[in-house]
Amino acid sequence: MKYLFYPGCSMQRNAKSYLDSLLALQDKIGAEFIELDDWNCCGATEYSSVNRTASHALVGRNLAIAQDMSNGTNTLMAACSACYLNLQKTDHYMGEDGLFDERINDALAAGDLHYDAGSLDVRHALDVIFNDVGLENIKKQVVKPLKGLKVAAYYGCMIVRPDVNNKYGNPEYPNILEELLSALGAEVVDFPMKTHCCSGHMTQISGETAYELIRRLAYGATQYDADMLVTLCPMCQLNIDAYQAETNRFFNTDYEVPILYFTQLMGLAFGIDAKDLGIGKEFVDPRPALAKIGVEVEEEAPVPRRSKKKDEGLPMPKMPGNAGGEN
Amino acid sequence: MTVTTEMRKQKGPWIDQLKGRALIEWVEDRTPGDSRLEMCIQCGTCGGSCPSGQDMDHTPRQLFAMLRAELEEEVLASNTPWFCVSCYLCTVRCPQDVKITDIMYTIKTLAVAEGRSAANTARDFSESFIGYVERYGRGFEFGLATRHALLHMPMSVPGLVELGLGMLTKGRMDMTPHKIEKIDQLHKILNRAKELEAML
């Protein structure tokens, strides 16, 4: 199956491991992801705070490019939840609101582009993998079941809400990620916070607001005894991974909840090398959890440091009676 | 008390943008699709569902009541839309199907056009973000993070340096932006879109 693929800015860098792991699955799941030509940013949650028409015209350019490329497939797939939602919303509102559609196409015409609302089916990578590939085919590819690994499925917000095309059925308590992770052999723990907010961009705006939301998720995962959270969104991964230390400092806590992408766990179960799945770039080390399923991850080559001065320093006087020397 | 045109004129330059409409109508007109803003029954499900509600000046329900009462200056001065995390929990739970998250975005656009500082940090973050998008066609995390941190969180910079270095050494952040090929085409589209927005 062929799919048009919109990677989005996050997956180029901070969530590169999500991109690498997703692309590494292609052969195993019989899918081909065709990257959109010269795509631009989706505007995240920022552009629509500044100019509504421009924010949707920005997305409209990507939709128009995708429509032009849609030879043999009309599925436009995104793996980042914010990208997915923005593509979906622009398409949806253009279909619902004629005047809005006119405005967006008027703007697109300035760049010799046009988009026909409804001509693409905007889907998230999880939806494509769960519904098109299917659990039976996924199970066939599993060579290293994730037996003994306790995972909490974490969806975040934008994949299931507002879900304008009602693809997920339940905006607060979806279940397909759990089913997928179970099919990989993992033990899925209950996690009532599965669609709670990771704080989005609030880490940049109000630390107090953000850290509380991150704390709740780390607390929830710990309470339910999860070895790790499994996500499908670069923003969720970044907030919980990179800001967990800051959250711990803020609340004087010591949470250590690693968070990986579902595509990385699929890759591991399919026997793909951890390195090819981008594992090893996390702030909260997932290796202790991965050791439970016999996955060893080479440590990233440490940044060369100047040798510590201690080696060349003057000998320190020893306390009398401390015959053992150091300590 | 009805708000007269004279009284409205004293409110500030943003009033010109409304073109004689009440802010509530302006928001409805500018929000794509049907915002259903006028359907709010003041039940408070939104505020009770909001993960960042505790840090907001007003709950969404209160803000909508203020819009109806034409307390427009107060609406624009409220930090509420800026503390919206776009989780859409209120939107899916609203019994009246009010597009609450979308309405929050639209209210923010007026505050941006007005250059006001109800939530300076949030507004500036959005503007910096789109500044890079408009220049390169893609987001630029390194530029955004460093600019934003220095402007708004100078006291936290020492702590953030650790995070930033981590991002760089783990290969999770680029120090140079990526520019799309047809940036001129994007500029033409965005400029036309801004003209059209101004006509609304």
mmCIF file with all atom_site columns, C-alpha atoms in Angstrom, chain A residues 8-10 12-16 35 38-41 43-58 61 65 85-86 89 93 96-97 100 102-104 106-113 157-158 160-163 171-172 195-197 199-206 208-213 216 234 237-238 241-243 245-246 249 261 280-283 300 303, chain B residues 29-34 50-52 54-55 82-93 99 101-110 112-113 119 121-123 125-127 129-130 133-134 137-141 144-145 148-149 152-153 156 159-160 162-167 169-174 178-183 185-186 188-190 192-194 196-198 200:
data_model
loop_
_atom_site.group_PDB
_atom_site.id
_atom_site.type_symbol
_atom_site.label_atom_id
_atom_site.label_alt_id
_atom_site.label_comp_id
_atom_site.label_asym_id
_atom_site.label_entity_id
_atom_site.label_seq_id
_atom_site.pdbx_PDB_ins_code
_atom_site.Cartn_x
_atom_site.Cartn_y
_atom_site.Cartn_z
_atom_site.occupancy
_atom_site.B_iso_or_equiv
_atom_site.pdbx_formal_charge
_atom_site.auth_seq_id
_atom_site.auth_comp_id
_atom_site.auth_asym_id
_atom_site.auth_atom_id
_atom_site.pdbx_PDB_model_num
ATOM 1   C CA . GLY A 1 8   ? 6.376   17.725 9.753  1.00 0.00 ? 8   GLY A CA 1
ATOM 2   C CA . CYS A 1 9   ? 9.157   19.746 11.363 1.00 0.00 ? 9   CYS A CA 1
ATOM 3   C CA . SER A 1 10  ? 9.476   17.855 14.663 1.00 0.00 ? 10  SER A CA 1
ATOM 4   C CA . GLN A 1 12  ? 13.120  16.166 11.071 1.00 0.00 ? 12  GLN A CA 1
ATOM 5   C CA . ARG A 1 13  ? 15.054  16.669 14.276 1.00 0.00 ? 13  ARG A CA 1
ATOM 6   C CA . ASN A 1 14  ? 13.801  16.379 17.812 1.00 0.00 ? 14  ASN A CA 1
ATOM 7   C CA . ALA A 1 15  ? 11.606  13.407 16.921 1.00 0.00 ? 15  ALA A CA 1
ATOM 8   C CA . LYS A 1 16  ? 13.970  11.998 14.270 1.00 0.00 ? 16  LYS A CA 1
ATOM 9   C CA . GLU A 1 35  ? 7.148   12.076 1.399  1.00 0.00 ? 35  GLU A CA 1
ATOM 10  C CA . ASP A 1 38  ? 8.691   20.648 -0.494 1.00 0.00 ? 38  ASP A CA 1
ATOM 11  C CA . TRP A 1 39  ? 6.157   20.601 2.338  1.00 0.00 ? 39  TRP A CA 1
ATOM 12  C CA . ASN A 1 40  ? 6.002   23.474 4.818  1.00 0.00 ? 40  ASN A CA 1
ATOM 13  C CA . CYS A 1 41  ? 5.345   23.677 8.563  1.00 0.00 ? 41  CYS A CA 1
ATOM 14  C CA . GLY A 1 43  ? 1.788   26.019 12.022 1.00 0.00 ? 43  GLY A CA 1
ATOM 15  C CA . ALA A 1 44  ? 1.494   23.829 15.132 1.00 0.00 ? 44  ALA A CA 1
ATOM 16  C CA . THR A 1 45  ? -0.675  25.516 17.763 1.00 0.00 ? 45  THR A CA 1
ATOM 17  C CA . GLU A 1 46  ? 0.915   28.912 17.094 1.00 0.00 ? 46  GLU A CA 1
ATOM 18  C CA . TYR A 1 47  ? -0.107  30.249 13.705 1.00 0.00 ? 47  TYR A CA 1
ATOM 19  C CA . SER A 1 48  ? -3.833  30.040 14.397 1.00 0.00 ? 48  SER A CA 1
ATOM 20  C CA . SER A 1 49  ? -3.262  32.246 17.446 1.00 0.00 ? 49  SER A CA 1
ATOM 21  C CA . VAL A 1 50  ? -1.963  34.982 15.170 1.00 0.00 ? 50  VAL A CA 1
ATOM 22  C CA . ASN A 1 51  ? -3.916  34.845 11.918 1.00 0.00 ? 51  ASN A CA 1
ATOM 23  C CA . ARG A 1 52  ? -6.719  32.390 11.225 1.00 0.00 ? 52  ARG A CA 1
ATOM 24  C CA . THR A 1 53  ? -6.819  32.648 7.429  1.00 0.00 ? 53  THR A CA 1
ATOM 25  C CA . ALA A 1 54  ? -3.036  32.538 7.034  1.00 0.00 ? 54  ALA A CA 1
ATOM 26  C CA . SER A 1 55  ? -2.757  29.561 9.397  1.00 0.00 ? 55  SER A CA 1
ATOM 27  C CA . HIS A 1 56  ? -5.155  27.518 7.274  1.00 0.00 ? 56  HIS A CA 1
ATOM 28  C CA . ALA A 1 57  ? -3.655  28.744 3.989  1.00 0.00 ? 57  ALA A CA 1
ATOM 29  C CA . LEU A 1 58  ? -0.291  27.492 5.305  1.00 0.00 ? 58  LEU A CA 1
ATOM 30  C CA . ARG A 1 61  ? -0.432  24.560 0.581  1.00 0.00 ? 61  ARG A CA 1
ATOM 31  C CA . ILE A 1 65  ? 0.665   19.608 -2.974 1.00 0.00 ? 65  ILE A CA 1
ATOM 32  C CA . LEU A 1 85  ? -4.964  17.649 13.391 1.00 0.00 ? 85  LEU A CA 1
ATOM 33  C CA . ASN A 1 86  ? -4.052  20.754 11.410 1.00 0.00 ? 86  ASN A CA 1
ATOM 34  C CA . LYS A 1 89  ? -9.111  20.562 10.416 1.00 0.00 ? 89  LYS A CA 1
ATOM 35  C CA . TYR A 1 93  ? -13.603 23.269 7.625  1.00 0.00 ? 93  TYR A CA 1
ATOM 36  C CA . GLU A 1 96  ? -18.089 22.582 5.954  1.00 0.00 ? 96  GLU A CA 1
ATOM 37  C CA . ASP A 1 97  ? -17.819 26.317 5.329  1.00 0.00 ? 97  ASP A CA 1
ATOM 38  C CA . PHE A 1 100 ? -13.892 29.723 4.265  1.00 0.00 ? 100 PHE A CA 1
ATOM 39  C CA . GLU A 1 102 ? -13.268 30.325 -1.032 1.00 0.00 ? 102 GLU A CA 1
ATOM 40  C CA . ARG A 1 103 ? -10.865 32.325 1.127  1.00 0.00 ? 103 ARG A CA 1
ATOM 41  C CA . ILE A 1 104 ? -8.323  29.525 1.412  1.00 0.00 ? 104 ILE A CA 1
ATOM 42  C CA . ASP A 1 106 ? -8.181  32.489 -3.087 1.00 0.00 ? 106 ASP A CA 1
ATOM 43  C CA . ALA A 1 107 ? -4.967  32.595 -1.036 1.00 0.00 ? 107 ALA A CA 1
ATOM 44  C CA . LEU A 1 108 ? -3.677  29.369 -2.609 1.00 0.00 ? 108 LEU A CA 1
ATOM 45  C CA . ALA A 1 109 ? -4.352  30.792 -6.077 1.00 0.00 ? 109 ALA A CA 1
ATOM 46  C CA . ALA A 1 110 ? -1.761  33.479 -5.328 1.00 0.00 ? 110 ALA A CA 1
ATOM 47  C CA . GLY A 1 111 ? 0.745   30.597 -5.421 1.00 0.00 ? 111 GLY A CA 1
ATOM 48  C CA . ASP A 1 112 ? -0.971  28.871 -8.393 1.00 0.00 ? 112 ASP A CA 1
ATOM 49  C CA . LEU A 1 113 ? -2.325  26.128 -6.181 1.00 0.00 ? 113 LEU A CA 1
ATOM 50  C CA . CYS A 1 157 ? -4.817  14.902 22.914 1.00 0.00 ? 157 CYS A CA 1
ATOM 51  C CA . MET A 1 158 ? -4.838  15.762 19.274 1.00 0.00 ? 158 MET A CA 1
ATOM 52  C CA . VAL A 1 160 ? -8.399  11.586 19.456 1.00 0.00 ? 160 VAL A CA 1
ATOM 53  C CA . ARG A 1 161 ? -9.713  15.136 19.906 1.00 0.00 ? 161 ARG A CA 1
ATOM 54  C CA . PRO A 1 162 ? -11.594 16.800 18.378 1.00 0.00 ? 162 PRO A CA 1
ATOM 55  C CA . ASP A 1 163 ? -11.546 13.882 15.877 1.00 0.00 ? 163 ASP A CA 1
ATOM 56  C CA . PRO A 1 171 ? -12.252 11.021 22.466 1.00 0.00 ? 171 PRO A CA 1
ATOM 57  C CA . GLU A 1 172 ? -11.168 10.193 26.016 1.00 0.00 ? 172 GLU A CA 1
ATOM 58  C CA . THR A 1 195 ? -5.515  11.051 26.820 1.00 0.00 ? 195 THR A CA 1
ATOM 59  C CA . HIS A 1 196 ? -4.509  13.719 29.336 1.00 0.00 ? 196 HIS A CA 1
ATOM 60  C CA . CYS A 1 197 ? -2.548  16.713 28.115 1.00 0.00 ? 197 CYS A CA 1
ATOM 61  C CA . SER A 1 199 ? 1.112   20.540 28.511 1.00 0.00 ? 199 SER A CA 1
ATOM 62  C CA . GLY A 1 200 ? 1.804   21.258 24.843 1.00 0.00 ? 200 GLY A CA 1
ATOM 63  C CA . HIS A 1 201 ? 3.732   24.494 24.433 1.00 0.00 ? 201 HIS A CA 1
ATOM 64  C CA . MET A 1 202 ? 3.266   25.539 28.084 1.00 0.00 ? 202 MET A CA 1
ATOM 65  C CA . THR A 1 203 ? 6.845   24.513 28.973 1.00 0.00 ? 203 THR A CA 1
ATOM 66  C CA . GLN A 1 204 ? 7.815   27.654 27.032 1.00 0.00 ? 204 GLN A CA 1
ATOM 67  C CA . ILE A 1 205 ? 5.164   29.893 28.531 1.00 0.00 ? 205 ILE A CA 1
ATOM 68  C CA . SER A 1 206 ? 4.429   28.936 32.108 1.00 0.00 ? 206 SER A CA 1
ATOM 69  C CA . GLU A 1 208 ? 4.400   25.921 36.732 1.00 0.00 ? 208 GLU A CA 1
ATOM 70  C CA . THR A 1 209 ? 1.453   25.042 34.512 1.00 0.00 ? 209 THR A CA 1
ATOM 71  C CA . ALA A 1 210 ? 3.507   22.666 32.385 1.00 0.00 ? 210 ALA A CA 1
ATOM 72  C CA . TYR A 1 211 ? 5.342   20.827 35.157 1.00 0.00 ? 211 TYR A CA 1
ATOM 73  C CA . GLU A 1 212 ? 2.092   20.046 36.980 1.00 0.00 ? 212 GLU A CA 1
ATOM 74  C CA . LEU A 1 213 ? 0.668   18.360 33.884 1.00 0.00 ? 213 LEU A CA 1
ATOM 75  C CA . ARG A 1 216 ? 0.468   14.002 36.799 1.00 0.00 ? 216 ARG A CA 1
ATOM 76  C CA . PRO A 1 234 ? 6.555   14.192 19.196 1.00 0.00 ? 234 PRO A CA 1
ATOM 77  C CA . GLN A 1 237 ? 7.567   12.619 23.896 1.00 0.00 ? 237 GLN A CA 1
ATOM 78  C CA . LEU A 1 238 ? 9.570   15.831 24.189 1.00 0.00 ? 238 LEU A CA 1
ATOM 79  C CA . ASP A 1 241 ? 11.216  13.045 28.279 1.00 0.00 ? 241 ASP A CA 1
ATOM 80  C CA . ALA A 1 242 ? 13.171  16.298 28.160 1.00 0.00 ? 242 ALA A CA 1
ATOM 81  C CA . TYR A 1 243 ? 11.267  18.152 30.889 1.00 0.00 ? 243 TYR A CA 1
ATOM 82  C CA . ALA A 1 245 ? 14.172  16.358 35.167 1.00 0.00 ? 245 ALA A CA 1
ATOM 83  C CA . GLU A 1 246 ? 12.942  19.948 35.408 1.00 0.00 ? 246 GLU A CA 1
ATOM 84  C CA . ARG A 1 249 ? 13.421  19.641 40.432 1.00 0.00 ? 249 ARG A CA 1
ATOM 85  C CA . TYR A 1 261 ? 7.345   5.846  20.291 1.00 0.00 ? 261 TYR A CA 1
ATOM 86  C CA . GLY A 1 280 ? 19.403  6.030  22.635 1.00 0.00 ? 280 GLY A CA 1
ATOM 87  C CA . LYS A 1 281 ? 18.503  9.684  22.137 1.00 0.00 ? 281 LYS A CA 1
ATOM 88  C CA . GLU A 1 282 ? 16.261  9.925  25.194 1.00 0.00 ? 282 GLU A CA 1
ATOM 89  C CA . PHE A 1 283 ? 16.790  12.054 28.274 1.00 0.00 ? 283 PHE A CA 1
ATOM 90  C CA . GLU A 1 300 ? 25.915  6.838  22.680 1.00 0.00 ? 300 GLU A CA 1
ATOM 91  C CA . VAL A 1 303 ? 31.123  13.725 24.219 1.00 0.00 ? 303 VAL A CA 1
ATOM 92  C CA . ASP B 2 29  ? -17.330 35.562 11.818 1.00 0.00 ? 29  ASP B CA 1
ATOM 93  C CA . ARG B 2 30  ? -13.624 34.850 11.997 1.00 0.00 ? 30  ARG B CA 1
ATOM 94  C CA . THR B 2 31  ? -13.797 31.295 13.314 1.00 0.00 ? 31  THR B CA 1
ATOM 95  C CA . PRO B 2 32  ? -13.892 28.742 10.475 1.00 0.00 ? 32  PRO B CA 1
ATOM 96  C CA . GLY B 2 33  ? -17.054 26.635 10.351 1.00 0.00 ? 33  GLY B CA 1
ATOM 97  C CA . ASP B 2 34  ? -19.824 27.146 12.862 1.00 0.00 ? 34  ASP B CA 1
ATOM 98  C CA . CYS B 2 50  ? -9.665  22.233 31.645 1.00 0.00 ? 50  CYS B CA 1
ATOM 99  C CA . PRO B 2 51  ? -6.187  20.936 32.638 1.00 0.00 ? 51  PRO B CA 1
ATOM 100 C CA . SER B 2 52  ? -4.743  24.447 32.886 1.00 0.00 ? 52  SER B CA 1
ATOM 101 C CA . GLN B 2 54  ? -6.333  26.705 37.655 1.00 0.00 ? 54  GLN B CA 1
ATOM 102 C CA . ASP B 2 55  ? -3.905  29.178 36.098 1.00 0.00 ? 55  ASP B CA 1
ATOM 103 C CA . TRP B 2 82  ? -3.264  32.133 26.206 1.00 0.00 ? 82  TRP B CA 1
ATOM 104 C CA . PHE B 2 83  ? -3.344  29.415 28.840 1.00 0.00 ? 83  PHE B CA 1
ATOM 105 C CA . CYS B 2 84  ? -5.402  27.136 26.620 1.00 0.00 ? 84  CYS B CA 1
ATOM 106 C CA . VAL B 2 85  ? -3.219  24.068 25.936 1.00 0.00 ? 85  VAL B CA 1
ATOM 107 C CA . SER B 2 86  ? -5.257  22.993 22.862 1.00 0.00 ? 86  SER B CA 1
ATOM 108 C CA . CYS B 2 87  ? -6.234  19.657 24.391 1.00 0.00 ? 87  CYS B CA 1
ATOM 109 C CA . TYR B 2 88  ? -9.817  19.972 23.072 1.00 0.00 ? 88  TYR B CA 1
ATOM 110 C CA . LEU B 2 89  ? -11.243 18.276 26.176 1.00 0.00 ? 89  LEU B CA 1
ATOM 111 C CA . CYS B 2 90  ? -13.769 21.101 26.634 1.00 0.00 ? 90  CYS B CA 1
ATOM 112 C CA . THR B 2 91  ? -14.689 20.947 22.951 1.00 0.00 ? 91  THR B CA 1
ATOM 113 C CA . VAL B 2 92  ? -15.563 17.249 22.988 1.00 0.00 ? 92  VAL B CA 1
ATOM 114 C CA . ARG B 2 93  ? -17.349 17.460 26.339 1.00 0.00 ? 93  ARG B CA 1
ATOM 115 C CA . LYS B 2 99  ? -16.034 24.933 19.389 1.00 0.00 ? 99  LYS B CA 1
ATOM 116 C CA . THR B 2 101 ? -10.705 25.650 21.504 1.00 0.00 ? 101 THR B CA 1
ATOM 117 C CA . ASP B 2 102 ? -11.225 27.228 18.083 1.00 0.00 ? 102 ASP B CA 1
ATOM 118 C CA . ILE B 2 103 ? -12.865 30.267 19.698 1.00 0.00 ? 103 ILE B CA 1
ATOM 119 C CA . MET B 2 104 ? -9.843  30.673 21.995 1.00 0.00 ? 104 MET B CA 1
ATOM 120 C CA . TYR B 2 105 ? -7.585  30.828 18.922 1.00 0.00 ? 105 TYR B CA 1
ATOM 121 C CA . THR B 2 106 ? -9.716  33.515 17.316 1.00 0.00 ? 106 THR B CA 1
ATOM 122 C CA . ILE B 2 107 ? -9.787  35.691 20.441 1.00 0.00 ? 107 ILE B CA 1
ATOM 123 C CA . LYS B 2 108 ? -5.995  35.488 20.534 1.00 0.00 ? 108 LYS B CA 1
ATOM 124 C CA . THR B 2 109 ? -5.696  36.836 17.002 1.00 0.00 ? 109 THR B CA 1
ATOM 125 C CA . LEU B 2 110 ? -7.335  40.103 18.020 1.00 0.00 ? 110 LEU B CA 1
ATOM 126 C CA . VAL B 2 112 ? -2.085  39.861 18.680 1.00 0.00 ? 112 VAL B CA 1
ATOM 127 C CA . ALA B 2 113 ? -3.261  42.430 16.128 1.00 0.00 ? 113 ALA B CA 1
ATOM 128 C CA . ALA B 2 119 ? 0.031   37.174 28.385 1.00 0.00 ? 119 ALA B CA 1
ATOM 129 C CA . THR B 2 121 ? 5.228   35.434 26.995 1.00 0.00 ? 121 THR B CA 1
ATOM 130 C CA . ALA B 2 122 ? 2.599   33.350 25.240 1.00 0.00 ? 122 ALA B CA 1
ATOM 131 C CA . ARG B 2 123 ? 1.927   35.949 22.574 1.00 0.00 ? 123 ARG B CA 1
ATOM 132 C CA . PHE B 2 125 ? 6.151   32.659 21.667 1.00 0.00 ? 125 PHE B CA 1
ATOM 133 C CA . SER B 2 126 ? 3.471   32.374 18.987 1.00 0.00 ? 126 SER B CA 1
ATOM 134 C CA . GLU B 2 127 ? 4.873   35.347 17.105 1.00 0.00 ? 127 GLU B CA 1
ATOM 135 C CA . PHE B 2 129 ? 7.385   30.659 16.133 1.00 0.00 ? 129 PHE B CA 1
ATOM 136 C CA . ILE B 2 130 ? 5.524   31.930 13.097 1.00 0.00 ? 130 ILE B CA 1
ATOM 137 C CA . VAL B 2 133 ? 7.855   29.653 9.699  1.00 0.00 ? 133 VAL B CA 1
ATOM 138 C CA . GLU B 2 134 ? 7.262   32.714 7.540  1.00 0.00 ? 134 GLU B CA 1
ATOM 139 C CA . GLY B 2 137 ? 8.684   27.676 5.638  1.00 0.00 ? 137 GLY B CA 1
ATOM 140 C CA . ARG B 2 138 ? 9.652   25.335 8.455  1.00 0.00 ? 138 ARG B CA 1
ATOM 141 C CA . GLY B 2 139 ? 9.862   25.583 12.217 1.00 0.00 ? 139 GLY B CA 1
ATOM 142 C CA . PHE B 2 140 ? 13.277  26.308 13.712 1.00 0.00 ? 140 PHE B CA 1
ATOM 143 C CA . GLU B 2 141 ? 13.482  24.953 17.237 1.00 0.00 ? 141 GLU B CA 1
ATOM 144 C CA . LEU B 2 144 ? 12.953  29.713 18.771 1.00 0.00 ? 144 LEU B CA 1
ATOM 145 C CA . ALA B 2 145 ? 14.167  28.148 21.997 1.00 0.00 ? 145 ALA B CA 1
ATOM 146 C CA . HIS B 2 148 ? 12.445  32.827 23.648 1.00 0.00 ? 148 HIS B CA 1
ATOM 147 C CA . ALA B 2 149 ? 14.514  31.756 26.644 1.00 0.00 ? 149 ALA B CA 1
ATOM 148 C CA . HIS B 2 152 ? 11.379  35.662 28.701 1.00 0.00 ? 152 HIS B CA 1
ATOM 149 C CA . MET B 2 153 ? 13.212  33.280 30.967 1.00 0.00 ? 153 MET B CA 1
ATOM 150 C CA . SER B 2 156 ? 16.173  29.979 33.911 1.00 0.00 ? 156 SER B CA 1
ATOM 151 C CA . GLY B 2 159 ? 19.044  25.344 33.759 1.00 0.00 ? 159 GLY B CA 1
ATOM 152 C CA . LEU B 2 160 ? 17.905  25.442 30.154 1.00 0.00 ? 160 LEU B CA 1
ATOM 153 C CA . GLU B 2 162 ? 21.687  21.775 30.170 1.00 0.00 ? 162 GLU B CA 1
ATOM 154 C CA . LEU B 2 163 ? 18.527  20.876 28.315 1.00 0.00 ? 163 LEU B CA 1
ATOM 155 C CA . GLY B 2 164 ? 19.679  22.657 25.152 1.00 0.00 ? 164 GLY B CA 1
ATOM 156 C CA . LEU B 2 165 ? 23.059  20.942 25.206 1.00 0.00 ? 165 LEU B CA 1
ATOM 157 C CA . GLY B 2 166 ? 21.306  17.629 25.685 1.00 0.00 ? 166 GLY B CA 1
ATOM 158 C CA . MET B 2 167 ? 19.151  18.334 22.650 1.00 0.00 ? 167 MET B CA 1
ATOM 159 C CA . THR B 2 169 ? 24.477  16.315 21.698 1.00 0.00 ? 169 THR B CA 1
ATOM 160 C CA . LYS B 2 170 ? 21.647  13.808 21.286 1.00 0.00 ? 170 LYS B CA 1
ATOM 161 C CA . GLY B 2 171 ? 21.192  15.085 17.736 1.00 0.00 ? 171 GLY B CA 1
ATOM 162 C CA . ARG B 2 172 ? 17.699  16.313 18.521 1.00 0.00 ? 172 ARG B CA 1
ATOM 163 C CA . MET B 2 173 ? 18.197  19.938 17.510 1.00 0.00 ? 173 MET B CA 1
ATOM 164 C CA . ASP B 2 174 ? 19.717  21.654 14.479 1.00 0.00 ? 174 ASP B CA 1
ATOM 165 C CA . HIS B 2 178 ? 15.936  24.477 6.869  1.00 0.00 ? 178 HIS B CA 1
ATOM 166 C CA . LYS B 2 179 ? 14.374  26.556 4.115  1.00 0.00 ? 179 LYS B CA 1
ATOM 167 C CA . ILE B 2 180 ? 11.786  25.142 1.707  1.00 0.00 ? 180 ILE B CA 1
ATOM 168 C CA . GLU B 2 181 ? 12.454  25.493 -2.029 1.00 0.00 ? 181 GLU B CA 1
ATOM 169 C CA . LYS B 2 182 ? 9.360   27.426 -2.990 1.00 0.00 ? 182 LYS B CA 1
ATOM 170 C CA . ILE B 2 183 ? 9.489   29.956 -0.214 1.00 0.00 ? 183 ILE B CA 1
ATOM 171 C CA . GLN B 2 185 ? 5.226   30.761 -3.416 1.00 0.00 ? 185 GLN B CA 1
ATOM 172 C CA . LEU B 2 186 ? 4.498   30.390 0.300  1.00 0.00 ? 186 LEU B CA 1
ATOM 173 C CA . LYS B 2 188 ? 2.523   34.952 -1.923 1.00 0.00 ? 188 LYS B CA 1
ATOM 174 C CA . ILE B 2 189 ? -0.053  32.615 -0.387 1.00 0.00 ? 189 ILE B CA 1
ATOM 175 C CA . LEU B 2 190 ? 0.395   33.963 3.121  1.00 0.00 ? 190 LEU B CA 1
ATOM 176 C CA . ARG B 2 192 ? -2.931  37.051 0.154  1.00 0.00 ? 192 ARG B CA 1
ATOM 177 C CA . ALA B 2 193 ? -4.352  35.176 3.157  1.00 0.00 ? 193 ALA B CA 1
ATOM 178 C CA . LYS B 2 194 ? -3.533  38.110 5.419  1.00 0.00 ? 194 LYS B CA 1
ATOM 179 C CA . LEU B 2 196 ? -8.354  38.284 3.095  1.00 0.00 ? 196 LEU B CA 1
ATOM 180 C CA . GLU B 2 197 ? -8.305  38.035 6.885  1.00 0.00 ? 197 GLU B CA 1
ATOM 181 C CA . ALA B 2 198 ? -8.173  41.822 7.144  1.00 0.00 ? 198 ALA B CA 1
ATOM 182 C CA . LEU B 2 200 ? -13.336 39.942 7.443  1.00 0.00 ? 200 LEU B CA 1
#
